[in-house]
mmCIF file of N, CA, C and O in Angstrom:
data_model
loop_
_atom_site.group_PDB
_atom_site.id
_atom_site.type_symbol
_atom_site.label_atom_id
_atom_site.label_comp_id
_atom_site.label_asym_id
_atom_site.label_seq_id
_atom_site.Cartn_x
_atom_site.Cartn_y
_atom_site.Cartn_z
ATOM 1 N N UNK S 1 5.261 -1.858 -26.737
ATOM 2 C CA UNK S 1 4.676 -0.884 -25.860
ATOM 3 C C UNK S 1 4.595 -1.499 -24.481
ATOM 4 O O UNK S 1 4.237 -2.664 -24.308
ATOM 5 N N UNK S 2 4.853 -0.884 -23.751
ATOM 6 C CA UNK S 2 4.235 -1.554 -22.164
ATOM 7 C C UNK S 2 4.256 -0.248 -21.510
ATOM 8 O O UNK S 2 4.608 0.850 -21.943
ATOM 9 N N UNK S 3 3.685 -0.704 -20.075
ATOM 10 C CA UNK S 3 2.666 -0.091 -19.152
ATOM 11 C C UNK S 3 3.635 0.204 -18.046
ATOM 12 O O UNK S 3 4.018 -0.809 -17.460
ATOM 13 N N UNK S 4 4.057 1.180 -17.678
ATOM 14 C CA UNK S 4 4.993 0.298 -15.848
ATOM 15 C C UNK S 4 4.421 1.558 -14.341
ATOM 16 O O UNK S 4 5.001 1.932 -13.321
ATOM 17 N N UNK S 5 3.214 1.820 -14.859
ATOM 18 C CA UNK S 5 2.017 2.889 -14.430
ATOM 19 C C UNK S 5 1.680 2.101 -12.835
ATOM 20 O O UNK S 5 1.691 2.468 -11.660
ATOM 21 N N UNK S 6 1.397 0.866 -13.555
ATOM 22 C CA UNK S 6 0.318 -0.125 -12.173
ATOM 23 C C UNK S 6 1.361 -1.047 -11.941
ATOM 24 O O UNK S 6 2.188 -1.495 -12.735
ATOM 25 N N UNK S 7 1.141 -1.348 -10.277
ATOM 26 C CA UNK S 7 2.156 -2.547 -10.362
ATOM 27 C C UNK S 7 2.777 -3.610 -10.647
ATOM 28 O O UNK S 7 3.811 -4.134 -10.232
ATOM 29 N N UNK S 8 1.736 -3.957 -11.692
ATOM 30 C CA UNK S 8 1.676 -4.962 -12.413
ATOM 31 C C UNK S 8 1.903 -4.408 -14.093
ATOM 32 O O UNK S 8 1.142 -3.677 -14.728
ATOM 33 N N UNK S 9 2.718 -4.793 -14.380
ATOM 34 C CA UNK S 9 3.444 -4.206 -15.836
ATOM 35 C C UNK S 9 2.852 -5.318 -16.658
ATOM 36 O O UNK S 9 2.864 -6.524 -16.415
ATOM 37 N N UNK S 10 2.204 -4.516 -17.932
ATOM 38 C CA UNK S 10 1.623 -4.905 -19.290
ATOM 39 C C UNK S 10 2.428 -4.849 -20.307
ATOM 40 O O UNK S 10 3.419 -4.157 -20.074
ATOM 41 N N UNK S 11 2.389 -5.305 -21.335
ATOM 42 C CA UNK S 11 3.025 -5.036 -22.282
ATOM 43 C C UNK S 11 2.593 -5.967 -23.982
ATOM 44 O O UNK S 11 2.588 -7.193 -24.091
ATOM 45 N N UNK S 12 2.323 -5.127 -24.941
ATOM 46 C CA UNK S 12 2.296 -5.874 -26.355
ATOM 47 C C UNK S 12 3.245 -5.803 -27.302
ATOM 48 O O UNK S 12 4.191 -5.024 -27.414
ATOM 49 N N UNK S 13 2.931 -6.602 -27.899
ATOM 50 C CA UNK S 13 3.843 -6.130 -29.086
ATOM 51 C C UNK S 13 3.086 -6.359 -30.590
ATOM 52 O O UNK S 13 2.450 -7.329 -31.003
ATOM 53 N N UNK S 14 3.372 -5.244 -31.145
ATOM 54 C CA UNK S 14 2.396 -5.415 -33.094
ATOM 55 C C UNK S 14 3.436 -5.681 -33.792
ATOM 56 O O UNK S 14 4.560 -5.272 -33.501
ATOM 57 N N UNK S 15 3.113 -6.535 -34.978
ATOM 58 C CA UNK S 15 3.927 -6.598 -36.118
ATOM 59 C C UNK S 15 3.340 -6.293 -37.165
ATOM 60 O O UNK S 15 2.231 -6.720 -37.487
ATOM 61 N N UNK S 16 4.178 -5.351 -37.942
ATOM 62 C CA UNK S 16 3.643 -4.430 -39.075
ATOM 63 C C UNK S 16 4.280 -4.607 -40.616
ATOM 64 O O UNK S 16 4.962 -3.618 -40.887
ATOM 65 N N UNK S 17 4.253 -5.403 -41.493
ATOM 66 C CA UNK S 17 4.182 -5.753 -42.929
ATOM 67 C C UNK S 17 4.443 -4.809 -43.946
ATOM 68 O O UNK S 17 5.304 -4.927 -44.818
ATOM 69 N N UNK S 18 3.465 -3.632 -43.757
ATOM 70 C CA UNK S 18 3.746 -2.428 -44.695
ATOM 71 C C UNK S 18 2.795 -2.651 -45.318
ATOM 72 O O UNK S 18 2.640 -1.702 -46.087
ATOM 73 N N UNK S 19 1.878 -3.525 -45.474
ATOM 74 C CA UNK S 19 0.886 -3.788 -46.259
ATOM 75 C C UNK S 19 -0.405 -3.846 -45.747
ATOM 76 O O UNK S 19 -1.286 -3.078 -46.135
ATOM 77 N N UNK S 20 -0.600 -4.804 -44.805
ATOM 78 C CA UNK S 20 -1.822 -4.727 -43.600
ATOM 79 C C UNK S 20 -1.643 -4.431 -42.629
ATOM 80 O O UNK S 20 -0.499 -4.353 -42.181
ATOM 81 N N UNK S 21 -2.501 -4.210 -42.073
ATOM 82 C CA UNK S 21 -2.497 -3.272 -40.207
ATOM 83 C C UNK S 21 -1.907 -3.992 -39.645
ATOM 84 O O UNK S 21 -1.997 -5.218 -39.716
ATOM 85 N N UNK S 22 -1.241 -3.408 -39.026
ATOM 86 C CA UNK S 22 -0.552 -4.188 -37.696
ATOM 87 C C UNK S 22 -1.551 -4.834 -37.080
ATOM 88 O O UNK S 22 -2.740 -4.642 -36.822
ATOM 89 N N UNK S 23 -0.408 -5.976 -36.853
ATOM 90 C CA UNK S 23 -1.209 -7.157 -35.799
ATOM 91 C C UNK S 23 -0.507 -7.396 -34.747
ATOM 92 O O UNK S 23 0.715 -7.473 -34.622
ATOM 93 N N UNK S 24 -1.389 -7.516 -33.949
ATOM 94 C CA UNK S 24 -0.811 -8.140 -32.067
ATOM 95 C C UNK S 24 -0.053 -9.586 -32.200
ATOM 96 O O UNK S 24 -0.616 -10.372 -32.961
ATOM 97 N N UNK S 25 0.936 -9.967 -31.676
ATOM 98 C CA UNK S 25 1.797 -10.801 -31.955
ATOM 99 C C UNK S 25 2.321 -11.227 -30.145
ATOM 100 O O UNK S 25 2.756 -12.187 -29.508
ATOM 101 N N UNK S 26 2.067 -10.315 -30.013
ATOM 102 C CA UNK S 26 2.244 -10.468 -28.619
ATOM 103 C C UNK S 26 1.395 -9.808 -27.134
ATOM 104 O O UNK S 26 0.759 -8.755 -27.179
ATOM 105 N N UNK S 27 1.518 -10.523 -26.063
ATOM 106 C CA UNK S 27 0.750 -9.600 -24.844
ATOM 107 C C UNK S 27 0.851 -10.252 -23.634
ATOM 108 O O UNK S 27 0.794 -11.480 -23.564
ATOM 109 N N UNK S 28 0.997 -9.539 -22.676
ATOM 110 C CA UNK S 28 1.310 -10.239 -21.428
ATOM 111 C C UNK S 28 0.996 -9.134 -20.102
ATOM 112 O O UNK S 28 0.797 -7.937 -20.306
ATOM 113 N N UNK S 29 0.990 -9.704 -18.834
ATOM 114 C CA UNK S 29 1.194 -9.424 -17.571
ATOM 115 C C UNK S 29 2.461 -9.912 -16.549
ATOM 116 O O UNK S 29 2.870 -11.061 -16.378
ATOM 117 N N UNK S 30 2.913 -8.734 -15.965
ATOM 118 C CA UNK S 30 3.730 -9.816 -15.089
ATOM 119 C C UNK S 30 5.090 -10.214 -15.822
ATOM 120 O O UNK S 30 5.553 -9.626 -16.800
ATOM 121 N N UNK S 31 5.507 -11.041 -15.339
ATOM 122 C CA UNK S 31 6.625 -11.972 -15.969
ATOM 123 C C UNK S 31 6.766 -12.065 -17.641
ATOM 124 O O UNK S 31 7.800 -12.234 -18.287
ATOM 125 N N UNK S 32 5.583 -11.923 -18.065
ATOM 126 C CA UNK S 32 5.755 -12.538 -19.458
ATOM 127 C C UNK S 32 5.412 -10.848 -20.131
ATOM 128 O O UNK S 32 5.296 -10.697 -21.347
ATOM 129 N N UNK S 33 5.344 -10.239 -19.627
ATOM 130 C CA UNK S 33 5.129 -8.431 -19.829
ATOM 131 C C UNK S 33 6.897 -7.947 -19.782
ATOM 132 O O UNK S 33 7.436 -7.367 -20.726
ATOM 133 N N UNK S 34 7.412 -8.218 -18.859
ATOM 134 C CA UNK S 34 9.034 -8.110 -18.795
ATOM 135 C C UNK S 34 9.797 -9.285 -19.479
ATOM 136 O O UNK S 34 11.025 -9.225 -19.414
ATOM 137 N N UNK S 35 9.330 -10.170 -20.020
ATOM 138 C CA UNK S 35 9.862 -10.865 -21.315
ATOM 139 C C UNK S 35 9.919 -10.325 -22.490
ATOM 140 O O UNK S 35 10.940 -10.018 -23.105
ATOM 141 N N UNK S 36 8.384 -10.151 -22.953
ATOM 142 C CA UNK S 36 8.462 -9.060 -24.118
ATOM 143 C C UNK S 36 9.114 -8.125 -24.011
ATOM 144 O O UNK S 36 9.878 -7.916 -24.954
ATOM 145 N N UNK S 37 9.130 -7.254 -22.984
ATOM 146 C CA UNK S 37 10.296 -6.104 -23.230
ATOM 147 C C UNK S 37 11.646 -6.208 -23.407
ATOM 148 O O UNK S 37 12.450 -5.558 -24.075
ATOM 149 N N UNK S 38 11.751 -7.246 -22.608
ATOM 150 C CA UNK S 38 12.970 -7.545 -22.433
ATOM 151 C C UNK S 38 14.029 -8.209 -24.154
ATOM 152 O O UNK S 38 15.156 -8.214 -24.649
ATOM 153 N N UNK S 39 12.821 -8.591 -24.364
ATOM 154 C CA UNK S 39 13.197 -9.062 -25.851
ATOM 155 C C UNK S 39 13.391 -8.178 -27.437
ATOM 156 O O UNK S 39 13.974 -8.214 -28.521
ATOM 157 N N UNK S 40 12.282 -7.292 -26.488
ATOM 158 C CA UNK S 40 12.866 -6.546 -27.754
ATOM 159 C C UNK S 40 13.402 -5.238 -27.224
ATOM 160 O O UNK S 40 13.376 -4.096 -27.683
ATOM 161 N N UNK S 41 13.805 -5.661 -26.320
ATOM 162 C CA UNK S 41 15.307 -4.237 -25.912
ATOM 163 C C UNK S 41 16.353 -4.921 -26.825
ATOM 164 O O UNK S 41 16.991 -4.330 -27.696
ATOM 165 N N UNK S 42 16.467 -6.424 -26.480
ATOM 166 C CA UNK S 42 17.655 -7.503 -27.396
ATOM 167 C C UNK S 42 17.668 -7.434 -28.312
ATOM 168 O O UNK S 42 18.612 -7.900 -28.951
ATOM 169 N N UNK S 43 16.620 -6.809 -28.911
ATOM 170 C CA UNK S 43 16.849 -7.460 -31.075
ATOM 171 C C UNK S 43 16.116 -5.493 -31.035
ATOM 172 O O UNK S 43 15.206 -5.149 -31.789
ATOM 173 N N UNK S 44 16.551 -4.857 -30.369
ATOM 174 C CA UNK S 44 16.170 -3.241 -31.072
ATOM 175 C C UNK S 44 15.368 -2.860 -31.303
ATOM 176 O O UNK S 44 15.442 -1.913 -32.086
ATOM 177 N N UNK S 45 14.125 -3.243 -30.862
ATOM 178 C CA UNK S 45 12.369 -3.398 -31.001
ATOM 179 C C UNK S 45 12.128 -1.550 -30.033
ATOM 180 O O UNK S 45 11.910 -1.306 -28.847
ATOM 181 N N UNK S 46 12.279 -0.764 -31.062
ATOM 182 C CA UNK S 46 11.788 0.882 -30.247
ATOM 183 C C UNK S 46 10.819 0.301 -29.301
ATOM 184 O O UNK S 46 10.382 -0.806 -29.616
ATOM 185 N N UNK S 47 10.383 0.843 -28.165
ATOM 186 C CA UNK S 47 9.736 0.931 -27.705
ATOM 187 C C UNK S 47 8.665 1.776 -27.123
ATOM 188 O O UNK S 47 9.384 2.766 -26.984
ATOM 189 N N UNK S 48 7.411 2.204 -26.633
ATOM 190 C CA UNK S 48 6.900 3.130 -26.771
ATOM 191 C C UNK S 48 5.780 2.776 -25.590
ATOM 192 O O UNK S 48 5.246 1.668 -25.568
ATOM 193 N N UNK S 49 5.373 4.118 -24.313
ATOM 194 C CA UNK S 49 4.892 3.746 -23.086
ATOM 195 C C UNK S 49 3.512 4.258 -23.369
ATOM 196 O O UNK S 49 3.434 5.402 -23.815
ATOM 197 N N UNK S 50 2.581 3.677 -23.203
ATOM 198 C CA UNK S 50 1.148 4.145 -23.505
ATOM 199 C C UNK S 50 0.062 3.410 -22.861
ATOM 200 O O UNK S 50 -0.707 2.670 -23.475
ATOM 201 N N UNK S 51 0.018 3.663 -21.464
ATOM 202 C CA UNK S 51 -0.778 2.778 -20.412
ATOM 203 C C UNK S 51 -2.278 2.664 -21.796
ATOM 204 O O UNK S 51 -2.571 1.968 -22.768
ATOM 205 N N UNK S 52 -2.613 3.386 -21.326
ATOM 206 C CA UNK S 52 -4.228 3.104 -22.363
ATOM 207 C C UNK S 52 -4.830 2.896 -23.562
ATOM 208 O O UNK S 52 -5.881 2.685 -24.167
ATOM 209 N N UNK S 53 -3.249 3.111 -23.631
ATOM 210 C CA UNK S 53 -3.029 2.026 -25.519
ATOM 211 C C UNK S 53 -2.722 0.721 -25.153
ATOM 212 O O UNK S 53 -3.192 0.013 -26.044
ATOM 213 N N UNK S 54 -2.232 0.091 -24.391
ATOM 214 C CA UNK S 54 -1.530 -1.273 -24.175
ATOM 215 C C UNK S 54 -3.103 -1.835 -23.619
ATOM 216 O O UNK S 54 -3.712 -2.778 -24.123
ATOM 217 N N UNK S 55 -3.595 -0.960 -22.405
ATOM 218 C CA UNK S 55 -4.620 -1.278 -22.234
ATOM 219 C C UNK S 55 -6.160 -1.666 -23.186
ATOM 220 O O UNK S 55 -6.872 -2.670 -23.208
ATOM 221 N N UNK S 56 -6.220 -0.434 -23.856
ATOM 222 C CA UNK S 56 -6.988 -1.075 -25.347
ATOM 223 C C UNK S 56 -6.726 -2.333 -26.156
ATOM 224 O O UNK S 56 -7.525 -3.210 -26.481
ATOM 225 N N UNK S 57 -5.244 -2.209 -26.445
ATOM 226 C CA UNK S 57 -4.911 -3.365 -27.788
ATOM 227 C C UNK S 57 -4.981 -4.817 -26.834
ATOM 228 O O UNK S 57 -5.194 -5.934 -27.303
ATOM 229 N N UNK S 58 -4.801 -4.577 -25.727
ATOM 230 C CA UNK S 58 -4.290 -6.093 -25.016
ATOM 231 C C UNK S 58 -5.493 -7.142 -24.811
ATOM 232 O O UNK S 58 -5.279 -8.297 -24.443
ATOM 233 N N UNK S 59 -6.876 -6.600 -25.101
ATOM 234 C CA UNK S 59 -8.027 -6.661 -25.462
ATOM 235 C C UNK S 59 -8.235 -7.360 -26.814
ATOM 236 O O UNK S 59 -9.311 -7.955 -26.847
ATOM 237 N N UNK S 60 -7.638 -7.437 -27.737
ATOM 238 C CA UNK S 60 -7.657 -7.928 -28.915
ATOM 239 C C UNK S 60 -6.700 -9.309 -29.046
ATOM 240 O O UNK S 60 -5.545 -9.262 -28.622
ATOM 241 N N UNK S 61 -7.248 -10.570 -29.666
ATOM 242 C CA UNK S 61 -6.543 -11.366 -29.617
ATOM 243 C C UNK S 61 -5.664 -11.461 -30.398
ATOM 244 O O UNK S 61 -5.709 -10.846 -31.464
ATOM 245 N N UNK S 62 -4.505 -12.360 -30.021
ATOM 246 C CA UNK S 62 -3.404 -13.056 -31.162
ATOM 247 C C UNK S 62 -3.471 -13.138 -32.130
ATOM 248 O O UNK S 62 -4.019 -14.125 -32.622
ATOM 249 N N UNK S 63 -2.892 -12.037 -32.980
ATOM 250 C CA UNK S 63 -2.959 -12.437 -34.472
ATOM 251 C C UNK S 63 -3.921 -11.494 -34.681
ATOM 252 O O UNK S 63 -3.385 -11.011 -35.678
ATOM 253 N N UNK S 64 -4.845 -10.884 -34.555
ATOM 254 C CA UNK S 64 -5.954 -10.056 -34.862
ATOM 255 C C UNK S 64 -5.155 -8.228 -35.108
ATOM 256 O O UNK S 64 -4.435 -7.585 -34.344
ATOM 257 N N UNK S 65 -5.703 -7.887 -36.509
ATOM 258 C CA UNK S 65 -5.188 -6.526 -36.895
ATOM 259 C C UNK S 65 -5.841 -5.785 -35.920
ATOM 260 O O UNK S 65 -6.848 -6.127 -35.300
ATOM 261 N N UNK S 66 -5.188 -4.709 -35.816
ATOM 262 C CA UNK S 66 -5.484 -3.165 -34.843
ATOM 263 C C UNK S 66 -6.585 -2.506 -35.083
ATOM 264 O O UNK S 66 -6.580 -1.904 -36.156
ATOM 265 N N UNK S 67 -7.850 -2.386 -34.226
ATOM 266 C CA UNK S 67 -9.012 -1.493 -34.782
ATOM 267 C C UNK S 67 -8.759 -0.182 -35.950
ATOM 268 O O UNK S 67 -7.933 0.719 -35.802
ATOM 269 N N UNK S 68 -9.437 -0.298 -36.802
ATOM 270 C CA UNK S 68 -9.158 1.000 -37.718
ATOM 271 C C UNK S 68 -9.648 2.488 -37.345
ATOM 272 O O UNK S 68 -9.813 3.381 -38.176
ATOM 273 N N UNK S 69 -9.825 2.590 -36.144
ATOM 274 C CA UNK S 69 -10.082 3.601 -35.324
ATOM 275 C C UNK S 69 -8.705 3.801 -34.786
ATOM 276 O O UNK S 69 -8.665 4.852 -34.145
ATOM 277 N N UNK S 70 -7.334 3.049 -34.818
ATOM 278 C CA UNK S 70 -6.312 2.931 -34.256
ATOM 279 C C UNK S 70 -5.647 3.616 -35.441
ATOM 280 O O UNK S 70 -4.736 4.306 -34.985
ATOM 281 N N UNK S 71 -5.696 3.703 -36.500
ATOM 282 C CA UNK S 71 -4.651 3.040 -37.297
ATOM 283 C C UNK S 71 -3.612 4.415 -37.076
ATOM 284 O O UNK S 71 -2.384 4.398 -36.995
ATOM 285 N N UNK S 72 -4.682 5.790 -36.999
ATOM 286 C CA UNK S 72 -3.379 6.938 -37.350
ATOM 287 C C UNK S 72 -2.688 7.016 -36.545
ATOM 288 O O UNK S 72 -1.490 7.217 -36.744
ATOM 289 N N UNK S 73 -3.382 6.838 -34.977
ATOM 290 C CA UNK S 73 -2.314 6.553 -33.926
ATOM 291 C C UNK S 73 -0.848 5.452 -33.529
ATOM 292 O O UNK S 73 0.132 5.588 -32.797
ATOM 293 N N UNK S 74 -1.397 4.244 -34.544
ATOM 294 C CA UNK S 74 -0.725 3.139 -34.676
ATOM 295 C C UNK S 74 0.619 4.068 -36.144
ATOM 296 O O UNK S 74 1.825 4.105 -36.388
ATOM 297 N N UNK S 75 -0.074 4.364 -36.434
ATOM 298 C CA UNK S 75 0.613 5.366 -37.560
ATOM 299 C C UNK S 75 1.979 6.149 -37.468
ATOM 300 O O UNK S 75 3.132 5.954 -37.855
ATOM 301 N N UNK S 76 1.383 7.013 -36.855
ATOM 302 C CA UNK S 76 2.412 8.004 -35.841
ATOM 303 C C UNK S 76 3.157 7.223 -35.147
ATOM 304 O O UNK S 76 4.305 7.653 -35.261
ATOM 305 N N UNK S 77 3.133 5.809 -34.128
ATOM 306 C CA UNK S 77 4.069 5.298 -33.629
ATOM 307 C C UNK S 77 4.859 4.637 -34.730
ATOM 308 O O UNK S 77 6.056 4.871 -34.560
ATOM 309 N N UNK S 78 4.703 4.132 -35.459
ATOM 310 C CA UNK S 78 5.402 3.288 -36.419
ATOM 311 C C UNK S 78 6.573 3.997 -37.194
ATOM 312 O O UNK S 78 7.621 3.484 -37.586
ATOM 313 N N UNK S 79 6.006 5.726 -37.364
ATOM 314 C CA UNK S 79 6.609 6.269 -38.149
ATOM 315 C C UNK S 79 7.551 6.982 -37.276
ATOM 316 O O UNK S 79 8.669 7.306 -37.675
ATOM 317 N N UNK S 80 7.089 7.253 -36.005
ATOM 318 C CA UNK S 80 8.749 7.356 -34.841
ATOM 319 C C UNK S 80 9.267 6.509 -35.036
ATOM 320 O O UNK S 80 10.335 6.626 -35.638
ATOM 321 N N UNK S 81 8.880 5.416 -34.704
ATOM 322 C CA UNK S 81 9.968 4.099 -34.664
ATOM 323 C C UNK S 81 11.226 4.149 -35.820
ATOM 324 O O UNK S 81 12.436 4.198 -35.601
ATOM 325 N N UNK S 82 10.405 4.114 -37.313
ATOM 326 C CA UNK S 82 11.344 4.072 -38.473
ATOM 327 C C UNK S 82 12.608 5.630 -38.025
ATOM 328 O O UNK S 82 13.820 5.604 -37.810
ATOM 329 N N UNK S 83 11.692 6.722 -38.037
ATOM 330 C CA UNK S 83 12.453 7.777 -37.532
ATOM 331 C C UNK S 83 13.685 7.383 -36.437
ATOM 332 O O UNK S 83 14.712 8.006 -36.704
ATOM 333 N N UNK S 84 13.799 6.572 -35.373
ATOM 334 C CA UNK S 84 14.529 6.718 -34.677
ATOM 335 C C UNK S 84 15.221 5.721 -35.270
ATOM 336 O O UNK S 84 16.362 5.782 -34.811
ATOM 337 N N UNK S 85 15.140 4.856 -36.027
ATOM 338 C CA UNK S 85 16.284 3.572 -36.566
ATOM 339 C C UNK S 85 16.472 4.307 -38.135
ATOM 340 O O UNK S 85 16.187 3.626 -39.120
ATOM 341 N N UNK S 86 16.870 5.451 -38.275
ATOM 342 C CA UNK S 86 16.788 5.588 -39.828
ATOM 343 C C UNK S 86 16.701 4.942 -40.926
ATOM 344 O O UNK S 86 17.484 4.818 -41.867
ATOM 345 N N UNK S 87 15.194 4.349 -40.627
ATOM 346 C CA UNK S 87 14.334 3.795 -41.800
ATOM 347 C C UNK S 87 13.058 5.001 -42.475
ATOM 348 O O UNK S 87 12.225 5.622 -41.815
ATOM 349 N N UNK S 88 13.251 5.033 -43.783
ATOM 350 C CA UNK S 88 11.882 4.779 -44.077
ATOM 351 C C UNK S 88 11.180 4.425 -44.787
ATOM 352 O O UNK S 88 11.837 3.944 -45.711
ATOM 353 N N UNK S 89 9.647 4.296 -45.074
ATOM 354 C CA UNK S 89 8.649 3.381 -45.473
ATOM 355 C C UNK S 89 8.790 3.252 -47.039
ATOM 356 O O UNK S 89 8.846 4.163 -47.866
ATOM 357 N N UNK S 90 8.819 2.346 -47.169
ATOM 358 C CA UNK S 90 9.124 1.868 -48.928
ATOM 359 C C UNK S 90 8.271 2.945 -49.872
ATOM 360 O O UNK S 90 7.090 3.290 -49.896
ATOM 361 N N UNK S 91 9.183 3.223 -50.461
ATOM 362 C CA UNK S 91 8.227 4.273 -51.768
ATOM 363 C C UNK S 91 8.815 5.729 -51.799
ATOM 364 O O UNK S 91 9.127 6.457 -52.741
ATOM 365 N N UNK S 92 8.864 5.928 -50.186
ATOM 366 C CA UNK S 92 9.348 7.547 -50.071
ATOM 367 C C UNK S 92 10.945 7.673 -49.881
ATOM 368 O O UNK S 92 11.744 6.947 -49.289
ATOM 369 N N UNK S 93 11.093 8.770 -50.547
ATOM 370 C CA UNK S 93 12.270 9.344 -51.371
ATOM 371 C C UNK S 93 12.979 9.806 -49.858
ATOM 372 O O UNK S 93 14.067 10.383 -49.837
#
């Protein structure tokens, strides 16, 4: 996800298991905000723009799962994502 709202570009990144909540794995400002993106434009990482979501999660440290007040929203992005790489979630037909 990143920010490119303020002049200063944000950006995180969650990693998601299928099993436990996504966790923050990544976060930055600046330089290291256009790294992360930049990285996962390279390895196919969907991406998704949500100033006040990036802004919320970027708040949470390294490694720490996604508030469970997040999750359906974290939900819905995950399940575009699979949608746009024709994946989907283990189990369903």
């Amino acid at each position: 996800m990143n920010n490119n709202l303020n002049k200063e570009p944000k950006a995180i990144a969650l990693q998601y298991d299928t099993v436990n909540a996504p966790k923050l794995t990544a976060k930055g400002n600046a330089d290291l905000a256009e790294e992360i993106i930049r990285l996962a434009e390279q390895h196919g990482v969907p991406l998704y723009e949500n100033s006040e979501l990036v802004n919320i999660l970027s708040k949470l440290d390294l490694g720490e799962e996604i508030p469970e007040v997040l999750y359906r929203v974290i939900a819905e992005i995950i399940a575009f994502a699979y949608h746009l790489q024709g994946k989907k979630p283990e189990g369903l037909i």
